[in-house]
Short mmCIF file of C-alpha atoms and ligand atoms in Angstrom, two decimals:
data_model
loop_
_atom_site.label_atom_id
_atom_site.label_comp_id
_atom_site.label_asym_id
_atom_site.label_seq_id
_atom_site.Cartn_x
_atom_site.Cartn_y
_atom_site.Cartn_z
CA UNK A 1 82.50 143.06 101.14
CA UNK A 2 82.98 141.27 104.32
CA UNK A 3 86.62 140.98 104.67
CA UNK A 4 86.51 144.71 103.66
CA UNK A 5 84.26 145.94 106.49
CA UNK A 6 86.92 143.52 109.18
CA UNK A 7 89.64 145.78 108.17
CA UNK A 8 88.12 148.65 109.10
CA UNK A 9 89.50 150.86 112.21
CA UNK A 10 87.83 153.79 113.56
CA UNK A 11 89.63 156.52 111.29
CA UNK A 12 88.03 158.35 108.76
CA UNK A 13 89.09 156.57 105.84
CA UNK A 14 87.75 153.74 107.29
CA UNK A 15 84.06 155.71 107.86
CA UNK A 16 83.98 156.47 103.88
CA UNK A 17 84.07 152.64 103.26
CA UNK A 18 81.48 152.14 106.10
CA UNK A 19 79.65 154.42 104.52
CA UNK A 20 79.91 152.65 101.03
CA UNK A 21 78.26 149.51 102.79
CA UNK A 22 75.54 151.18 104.48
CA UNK A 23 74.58 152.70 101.05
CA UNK A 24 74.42 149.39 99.99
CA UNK A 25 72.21 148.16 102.89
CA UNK A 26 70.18 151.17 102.94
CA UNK A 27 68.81 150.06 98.97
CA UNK A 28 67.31 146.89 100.79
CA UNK A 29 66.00 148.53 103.80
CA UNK A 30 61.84 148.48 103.25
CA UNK A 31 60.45 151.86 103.52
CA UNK A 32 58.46 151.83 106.64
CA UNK A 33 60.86 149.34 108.47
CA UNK A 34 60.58 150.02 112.12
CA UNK A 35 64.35 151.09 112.88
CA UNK A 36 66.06 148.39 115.19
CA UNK A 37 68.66 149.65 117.22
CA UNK A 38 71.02 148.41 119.60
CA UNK A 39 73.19 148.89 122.48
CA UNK A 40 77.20 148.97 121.86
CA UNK A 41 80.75 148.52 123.62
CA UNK A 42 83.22 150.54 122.45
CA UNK A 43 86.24 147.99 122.52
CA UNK A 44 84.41 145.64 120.09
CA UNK A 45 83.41 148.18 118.03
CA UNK A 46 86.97 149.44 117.11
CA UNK A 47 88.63 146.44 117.26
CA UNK A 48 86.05 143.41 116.17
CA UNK A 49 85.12 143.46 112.74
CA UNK A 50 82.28 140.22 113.37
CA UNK A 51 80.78 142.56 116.10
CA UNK A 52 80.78 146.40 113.70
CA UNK A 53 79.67 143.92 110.67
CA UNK A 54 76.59 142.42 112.46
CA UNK A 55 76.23 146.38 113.92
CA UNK A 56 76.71 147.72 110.05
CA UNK A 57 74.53 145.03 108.67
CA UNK A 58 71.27 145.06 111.14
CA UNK A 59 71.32 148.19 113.12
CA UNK A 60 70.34 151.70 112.61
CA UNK A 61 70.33 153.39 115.82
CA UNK A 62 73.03 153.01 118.34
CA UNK A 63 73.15 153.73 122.38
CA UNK A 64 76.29 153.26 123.93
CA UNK A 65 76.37 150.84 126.51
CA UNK A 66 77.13 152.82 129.70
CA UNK A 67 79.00 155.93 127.73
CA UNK A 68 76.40 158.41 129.42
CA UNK A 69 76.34 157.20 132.77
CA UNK A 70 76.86 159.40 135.49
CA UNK A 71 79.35 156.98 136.75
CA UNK A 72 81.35 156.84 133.75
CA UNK A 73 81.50 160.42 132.29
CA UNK A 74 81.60 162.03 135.78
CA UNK A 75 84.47 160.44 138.04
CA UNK A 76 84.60 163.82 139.78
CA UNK A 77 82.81 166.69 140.26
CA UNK A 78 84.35 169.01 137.82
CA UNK A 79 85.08 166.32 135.23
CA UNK A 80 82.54 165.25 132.22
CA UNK A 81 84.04 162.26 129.77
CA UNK A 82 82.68 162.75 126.64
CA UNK A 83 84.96 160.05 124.36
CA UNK A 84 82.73 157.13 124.66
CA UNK A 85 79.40 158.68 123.77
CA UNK A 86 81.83 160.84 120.88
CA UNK A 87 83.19 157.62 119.60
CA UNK A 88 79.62 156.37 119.13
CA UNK A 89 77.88 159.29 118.09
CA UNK A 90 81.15 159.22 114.87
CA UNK A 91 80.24 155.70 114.34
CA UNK A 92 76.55 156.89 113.98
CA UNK A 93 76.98 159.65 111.95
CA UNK A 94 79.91 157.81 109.33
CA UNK A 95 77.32 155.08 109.15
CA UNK A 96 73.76 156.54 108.72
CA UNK A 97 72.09 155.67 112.06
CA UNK A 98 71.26 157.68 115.16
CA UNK A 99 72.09 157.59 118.75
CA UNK A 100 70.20 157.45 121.43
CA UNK A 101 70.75 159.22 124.75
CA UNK A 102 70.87 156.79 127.89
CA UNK A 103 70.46 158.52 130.24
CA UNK A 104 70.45 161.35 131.91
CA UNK A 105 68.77 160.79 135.36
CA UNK A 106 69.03 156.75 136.53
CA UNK A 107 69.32 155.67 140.32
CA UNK A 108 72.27 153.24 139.24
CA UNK A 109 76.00 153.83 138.36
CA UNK A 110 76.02 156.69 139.99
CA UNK A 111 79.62 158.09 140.72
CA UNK A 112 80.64 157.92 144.80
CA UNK A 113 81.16 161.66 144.77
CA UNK A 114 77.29 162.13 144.66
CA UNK A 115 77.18 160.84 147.91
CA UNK A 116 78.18 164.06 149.33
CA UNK A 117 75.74 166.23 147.90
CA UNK A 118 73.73 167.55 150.91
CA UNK A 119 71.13 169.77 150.40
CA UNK A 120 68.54 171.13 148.10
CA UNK A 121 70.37 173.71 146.63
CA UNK A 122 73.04 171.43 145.40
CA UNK A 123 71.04 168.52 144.65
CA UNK A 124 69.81 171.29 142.24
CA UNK A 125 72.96 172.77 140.86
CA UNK A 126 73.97 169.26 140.04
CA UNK A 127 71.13 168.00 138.02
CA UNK A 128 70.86 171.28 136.35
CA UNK A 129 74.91 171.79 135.43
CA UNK A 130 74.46 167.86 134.23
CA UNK A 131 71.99 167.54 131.82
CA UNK A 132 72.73 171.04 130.47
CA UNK A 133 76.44 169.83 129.64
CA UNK A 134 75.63 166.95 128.04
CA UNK A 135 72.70 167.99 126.38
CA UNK A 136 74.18 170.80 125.04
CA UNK A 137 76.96 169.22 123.74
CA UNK A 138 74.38 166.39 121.40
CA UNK A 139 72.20 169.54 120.73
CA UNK A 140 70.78 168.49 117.56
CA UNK A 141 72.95 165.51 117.52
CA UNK A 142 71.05 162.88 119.80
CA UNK A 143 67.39 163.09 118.94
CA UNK A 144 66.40 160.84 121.66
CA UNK A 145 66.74 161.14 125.38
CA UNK A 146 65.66 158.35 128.17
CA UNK A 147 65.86 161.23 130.71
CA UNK A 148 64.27 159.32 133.49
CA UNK A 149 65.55 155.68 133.97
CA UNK A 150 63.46 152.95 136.19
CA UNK A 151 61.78 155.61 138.42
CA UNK A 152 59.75 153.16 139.79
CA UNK A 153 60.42 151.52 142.86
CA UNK A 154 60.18 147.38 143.05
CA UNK A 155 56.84 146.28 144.70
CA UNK A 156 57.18 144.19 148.08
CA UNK A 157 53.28 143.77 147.99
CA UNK A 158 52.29 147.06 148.84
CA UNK A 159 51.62 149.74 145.86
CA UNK A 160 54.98 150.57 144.47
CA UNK A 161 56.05 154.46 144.77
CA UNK A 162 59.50 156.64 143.51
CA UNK A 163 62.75 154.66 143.37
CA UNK A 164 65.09 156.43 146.04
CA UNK A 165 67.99 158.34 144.84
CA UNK A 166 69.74 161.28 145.61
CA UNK A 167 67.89 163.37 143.54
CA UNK A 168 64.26 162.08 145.03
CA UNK A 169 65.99 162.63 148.28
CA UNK A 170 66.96 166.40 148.14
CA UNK A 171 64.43 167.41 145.03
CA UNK A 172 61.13 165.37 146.20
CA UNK A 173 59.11 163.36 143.24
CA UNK A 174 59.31 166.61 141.50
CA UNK A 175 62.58 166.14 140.64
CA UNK A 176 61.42 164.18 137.19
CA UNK A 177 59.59 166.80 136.52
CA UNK A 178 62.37 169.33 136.84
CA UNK A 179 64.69 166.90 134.62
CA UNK A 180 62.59 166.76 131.70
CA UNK A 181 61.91 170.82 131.91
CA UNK A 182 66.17 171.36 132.14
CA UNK A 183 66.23 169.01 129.07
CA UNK A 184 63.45 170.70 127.45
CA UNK A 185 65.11 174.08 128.19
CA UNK A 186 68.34 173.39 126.62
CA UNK A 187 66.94 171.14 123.61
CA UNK A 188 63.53 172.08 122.67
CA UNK A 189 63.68 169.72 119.85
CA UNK A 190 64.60 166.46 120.97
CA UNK A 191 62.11 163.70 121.73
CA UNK A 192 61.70 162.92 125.54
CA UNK A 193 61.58 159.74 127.31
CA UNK A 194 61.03 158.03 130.21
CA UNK A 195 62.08 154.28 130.38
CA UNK A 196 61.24 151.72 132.67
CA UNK A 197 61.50 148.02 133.04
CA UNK A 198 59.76 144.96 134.49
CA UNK A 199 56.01 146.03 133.18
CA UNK A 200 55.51 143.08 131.13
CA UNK A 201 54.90 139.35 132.86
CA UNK A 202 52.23 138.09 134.27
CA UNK A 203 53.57 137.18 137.19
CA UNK A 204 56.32 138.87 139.78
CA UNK A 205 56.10 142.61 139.93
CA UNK A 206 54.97 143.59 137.13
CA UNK A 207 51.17 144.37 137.09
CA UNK A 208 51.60 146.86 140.01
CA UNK A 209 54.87 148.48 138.67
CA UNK A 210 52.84 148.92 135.16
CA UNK A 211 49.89 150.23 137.27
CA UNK A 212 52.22 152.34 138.82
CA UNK A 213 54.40 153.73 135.82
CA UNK A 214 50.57 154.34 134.08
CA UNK A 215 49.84 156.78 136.86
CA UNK A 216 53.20 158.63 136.63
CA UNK A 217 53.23 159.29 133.04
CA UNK A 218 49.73 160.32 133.76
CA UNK A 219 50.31 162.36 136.24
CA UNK A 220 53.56 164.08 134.59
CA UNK A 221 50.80 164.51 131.18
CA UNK A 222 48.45 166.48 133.42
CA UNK A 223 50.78 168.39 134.85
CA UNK A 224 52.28 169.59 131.45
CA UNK A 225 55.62 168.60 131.58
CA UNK A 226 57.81 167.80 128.29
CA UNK A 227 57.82 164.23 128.10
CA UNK A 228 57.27 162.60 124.75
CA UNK A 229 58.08 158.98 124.58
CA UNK A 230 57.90 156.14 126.49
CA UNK A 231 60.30 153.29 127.00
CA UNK A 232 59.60 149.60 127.83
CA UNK A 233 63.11 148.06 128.56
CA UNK A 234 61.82 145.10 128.07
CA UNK A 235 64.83 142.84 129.93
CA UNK A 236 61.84 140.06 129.96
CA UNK A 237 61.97 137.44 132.60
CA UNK A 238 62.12 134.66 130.45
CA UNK A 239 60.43 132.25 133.09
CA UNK A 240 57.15 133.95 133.49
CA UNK A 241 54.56 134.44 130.73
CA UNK A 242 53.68 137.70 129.17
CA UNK A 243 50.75 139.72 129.53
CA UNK A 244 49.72 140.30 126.55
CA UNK A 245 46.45 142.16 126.95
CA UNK A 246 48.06 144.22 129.94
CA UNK A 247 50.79 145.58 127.42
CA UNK A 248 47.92 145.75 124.71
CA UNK A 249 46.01 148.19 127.28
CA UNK A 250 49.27 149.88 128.54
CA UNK A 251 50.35 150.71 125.26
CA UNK A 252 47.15 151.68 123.83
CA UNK A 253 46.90 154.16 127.12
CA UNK A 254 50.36 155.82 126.53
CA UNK A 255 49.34 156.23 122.73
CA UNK A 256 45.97 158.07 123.79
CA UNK A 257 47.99 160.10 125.89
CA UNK A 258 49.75 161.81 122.76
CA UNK A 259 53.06 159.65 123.43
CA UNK A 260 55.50 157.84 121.37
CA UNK A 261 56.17 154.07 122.58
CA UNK A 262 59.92 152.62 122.29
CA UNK A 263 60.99 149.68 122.98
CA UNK A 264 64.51 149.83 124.20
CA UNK A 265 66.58 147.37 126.24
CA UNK A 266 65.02 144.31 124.58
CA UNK A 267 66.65 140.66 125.79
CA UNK A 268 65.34 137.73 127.91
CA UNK A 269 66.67 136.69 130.75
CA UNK A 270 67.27 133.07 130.46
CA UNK A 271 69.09 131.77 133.54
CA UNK A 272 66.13 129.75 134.91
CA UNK A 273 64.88 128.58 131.13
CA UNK A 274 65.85 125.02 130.38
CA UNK A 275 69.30 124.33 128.77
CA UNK A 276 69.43 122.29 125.84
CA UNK A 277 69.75 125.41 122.99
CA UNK A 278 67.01 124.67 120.83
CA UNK A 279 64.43 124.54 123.18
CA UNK A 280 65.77 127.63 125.31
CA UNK A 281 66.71 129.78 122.19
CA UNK A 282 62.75 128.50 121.23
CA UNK A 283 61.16 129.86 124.40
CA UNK A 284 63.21 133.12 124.15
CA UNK A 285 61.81 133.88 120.95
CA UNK A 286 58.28 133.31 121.84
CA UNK A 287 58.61 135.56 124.86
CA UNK A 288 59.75 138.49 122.57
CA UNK A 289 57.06 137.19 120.03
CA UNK A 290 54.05 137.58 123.20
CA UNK A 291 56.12 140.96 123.80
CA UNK A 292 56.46 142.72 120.95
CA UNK A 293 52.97 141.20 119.11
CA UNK A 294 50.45 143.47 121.67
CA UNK A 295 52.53 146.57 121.88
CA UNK A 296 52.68 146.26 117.69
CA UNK A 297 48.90 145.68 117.35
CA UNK A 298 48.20 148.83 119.56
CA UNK A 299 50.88 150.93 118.13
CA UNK A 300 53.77 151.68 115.97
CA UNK A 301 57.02 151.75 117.61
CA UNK A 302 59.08 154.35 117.37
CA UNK A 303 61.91 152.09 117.64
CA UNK A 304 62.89 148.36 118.46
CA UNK A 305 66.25 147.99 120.29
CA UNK A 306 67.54 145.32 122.18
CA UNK A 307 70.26 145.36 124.92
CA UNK A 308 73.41 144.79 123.14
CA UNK A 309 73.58 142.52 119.46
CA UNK A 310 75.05 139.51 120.63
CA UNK A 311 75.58 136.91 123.39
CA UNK A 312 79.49 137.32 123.31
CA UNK A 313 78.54 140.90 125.06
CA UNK A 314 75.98 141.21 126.96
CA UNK A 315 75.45 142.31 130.98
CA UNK A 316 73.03 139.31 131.89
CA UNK A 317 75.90 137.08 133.02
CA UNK A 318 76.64 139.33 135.74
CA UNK A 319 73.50 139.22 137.34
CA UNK A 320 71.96 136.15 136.09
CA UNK A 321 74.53 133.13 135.62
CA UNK A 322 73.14 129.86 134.88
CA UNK A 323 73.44 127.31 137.84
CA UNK A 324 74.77 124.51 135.08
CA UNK A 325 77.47 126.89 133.72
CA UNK A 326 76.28 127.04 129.98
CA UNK A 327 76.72 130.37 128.58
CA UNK A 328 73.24 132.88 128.50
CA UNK A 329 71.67 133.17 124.86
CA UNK A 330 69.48 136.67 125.27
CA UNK A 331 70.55 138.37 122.15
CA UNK A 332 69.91 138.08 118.58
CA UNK A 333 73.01 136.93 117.62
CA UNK A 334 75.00 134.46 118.83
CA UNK A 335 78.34 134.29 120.63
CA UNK A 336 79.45 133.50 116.74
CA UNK A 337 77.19 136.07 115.39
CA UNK A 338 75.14 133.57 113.90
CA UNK A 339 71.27 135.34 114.40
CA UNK A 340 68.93 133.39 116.09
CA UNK A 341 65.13 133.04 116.21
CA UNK A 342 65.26 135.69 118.53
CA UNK A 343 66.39 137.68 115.56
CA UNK A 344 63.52 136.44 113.53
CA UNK A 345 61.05 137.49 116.19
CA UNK A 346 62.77 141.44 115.92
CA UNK A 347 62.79 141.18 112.06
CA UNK A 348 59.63 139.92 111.79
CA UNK A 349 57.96 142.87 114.12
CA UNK A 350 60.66 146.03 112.49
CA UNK A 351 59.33 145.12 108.79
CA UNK A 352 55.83 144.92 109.27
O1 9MR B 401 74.34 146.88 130.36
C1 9MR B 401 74.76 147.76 131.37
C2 9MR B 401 75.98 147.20 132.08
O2 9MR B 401 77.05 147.09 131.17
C3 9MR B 401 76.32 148.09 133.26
O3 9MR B 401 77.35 147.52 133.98
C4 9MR B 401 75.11 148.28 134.13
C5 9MR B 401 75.44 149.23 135.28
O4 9MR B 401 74.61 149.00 136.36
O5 9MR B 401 74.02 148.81 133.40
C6 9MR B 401 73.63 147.98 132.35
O6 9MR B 401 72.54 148.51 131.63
C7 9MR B 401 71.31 148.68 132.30
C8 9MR B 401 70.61 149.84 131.67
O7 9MR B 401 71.40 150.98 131.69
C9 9MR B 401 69.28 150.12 132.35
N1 9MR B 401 68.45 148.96 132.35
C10 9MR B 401 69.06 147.76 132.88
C11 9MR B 401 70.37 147.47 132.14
C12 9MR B 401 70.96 146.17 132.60
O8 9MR B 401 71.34 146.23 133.96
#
């Protein structure tokens, strides 16, 4: 079955046979499994067969890994660059899972040419010609939007407010509010989500940006706009502890408020854990464990994902080296594909 699935391309004989296997998976899939999803690259998936089996065999929702970025499908103005979220979405669709939209409104990648928008007006016409493009286009297709991404600004001691971008800049705080009505507008149906990071540890930032991301999903509640979901990136710091009964609290908040809880960008950060792999891989999986344990006992997930499947991809490297030069070990899987207790932790919590 394996050597099968590593010849397979991208063509649509090829998604028959994928097709074949996921039947096959789907018969040992418990009912009532929380779906675990995960992030993808689109090189790997059409050309590693390791990378789409441990995809094929674990996953079933997809996001691709930067495909909807503003800075990817818009290098200009007039341009949108749909293959990479189309590639996906095929993938998805030839192989039983969903895809998730992320995302439509973020502060980062953003493409240089939105540097020169200047006014209100614009700032408007933008936004609005944006997420009714791409929206439209996964009408019905992509269930799941993050439409706001890490709104929240970091904390330097002082209560933390609105993450600048261009949009906050021209549009006020109101502009979250106006994204999730556009998305509303042009897909009444699909679940809406705002997604943040950095809510989780004890220490750092994290209390007052939780505090902080409470009051705006409160606020946006109250003030009836179409937000459905909330995301907890969950790209845990792997040297601070969790708070467990501050995400027990969060969560149960969010749930009282009528919303759906996701948990999607799942990894730890490891580049200040200790290096020998047993103890490190050890101390990631218990930080996922004090994670994912509160926000299970006060809820049901809608989803688990984590950032990316395995340690041979993953965008931690770039921001986070290790001072000693070993390789990070955030994912699941390893660099060989080879899950980890990381991977036990997800299991454990998706087939409860
Ligand atoms: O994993 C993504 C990486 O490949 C991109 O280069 C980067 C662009 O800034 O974004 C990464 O993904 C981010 C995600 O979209 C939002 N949460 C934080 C993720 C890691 O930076």
């Amino acid at each position: 079955m394996l050597s099968r699935r590593h010849a397979l391309t991208l063509t649509a004989a090829a998604a028959t046979t994928a097709i074949a296997g996921r039947a096959a998976q789907a018969a040992t899939i418990k009912p009532g499994r929380i779906p675990y999803g995960a992030c993808v690259r689109l090189t790997p998936l059409q050309q590693e067969p390791d990378y789409r089996a441990a995809i094929l065999n674990n996953c079933q929702e997809l996001t691709p890994e930067g495909g909807l970025f503003w800075g990817y499908m818009r290098p200009a103005r007039d341009q949108f660059k749909f293959d990479f979220a189309d590639a996906v979405l095929a993938f998805c669709e030839a192989n039983e899972m969903t895809m998730r939209g992320h995302t439509l409104v973020w502060y980062g990648a953003m493409p240089d040419w939105t540097k020169s928008i200047s006014s209100a007006a614009e700032a408007e016409h933008e936004l609005t010609n944006h997420i009714e493009r791409v929206v439209g286009r996964y009408r019905g297709k992509i269930r799941t939007w993050h439409v706001v991404n890490e709104a929240i600004d970091e904390s330097k001691g002082e209560a933390p407010g609105l993450r600048p971008n261009v949009w906050l800049q021209y549009l006020g705080d109101k502009y979250i509010d106006f994204a999730f009505r556009t998305a509303h507008a042009v897909d009444p149906t699909a679940q809406l989500v705002i997604n943040e990071f950095e809510i989780e540890s004890l220490d750092g930032t994290s209390p007052k940006r939780r505090e902080a991301f409470l009051k705006l999903i409160r606020d946006l509640v109250a003030r009836g706009v179409p937000l459905h979901g909330v995301g907890l990136q969950g790209h845990i710091n792997g040297k601070y502890a969790i708070d467990r009964d501050g995400i027990y609290d969060f969560v149960g908040a969010v749930r009282s408020l009528g919303l759906s809880v996701h948990v999607t960008e799942l990894d730890v950060v490891d580049h200040e854990l200790p290096g020998p792999i047993a103890v490190r891989d050890a101390i990631v999986a218990a930080r996922a464990y004090d994670f994912l344990e509160p926000i299970c006992a006060a809820v049901r997930p809608q989803m688990i994902g984590t950032w990316g499947i395995t340690d041979r991809y993953t965008w931690v490297p770039v921001w986070f080296k290790r001072r000693d030069g070993l390789p990070n070990r955030p994912l699941p899987f390893d660099a060989d594909y080879k899950p980890k207790p990381l991977w036990n932790v997800v299991d454990y919590f998706c087939s409860r």
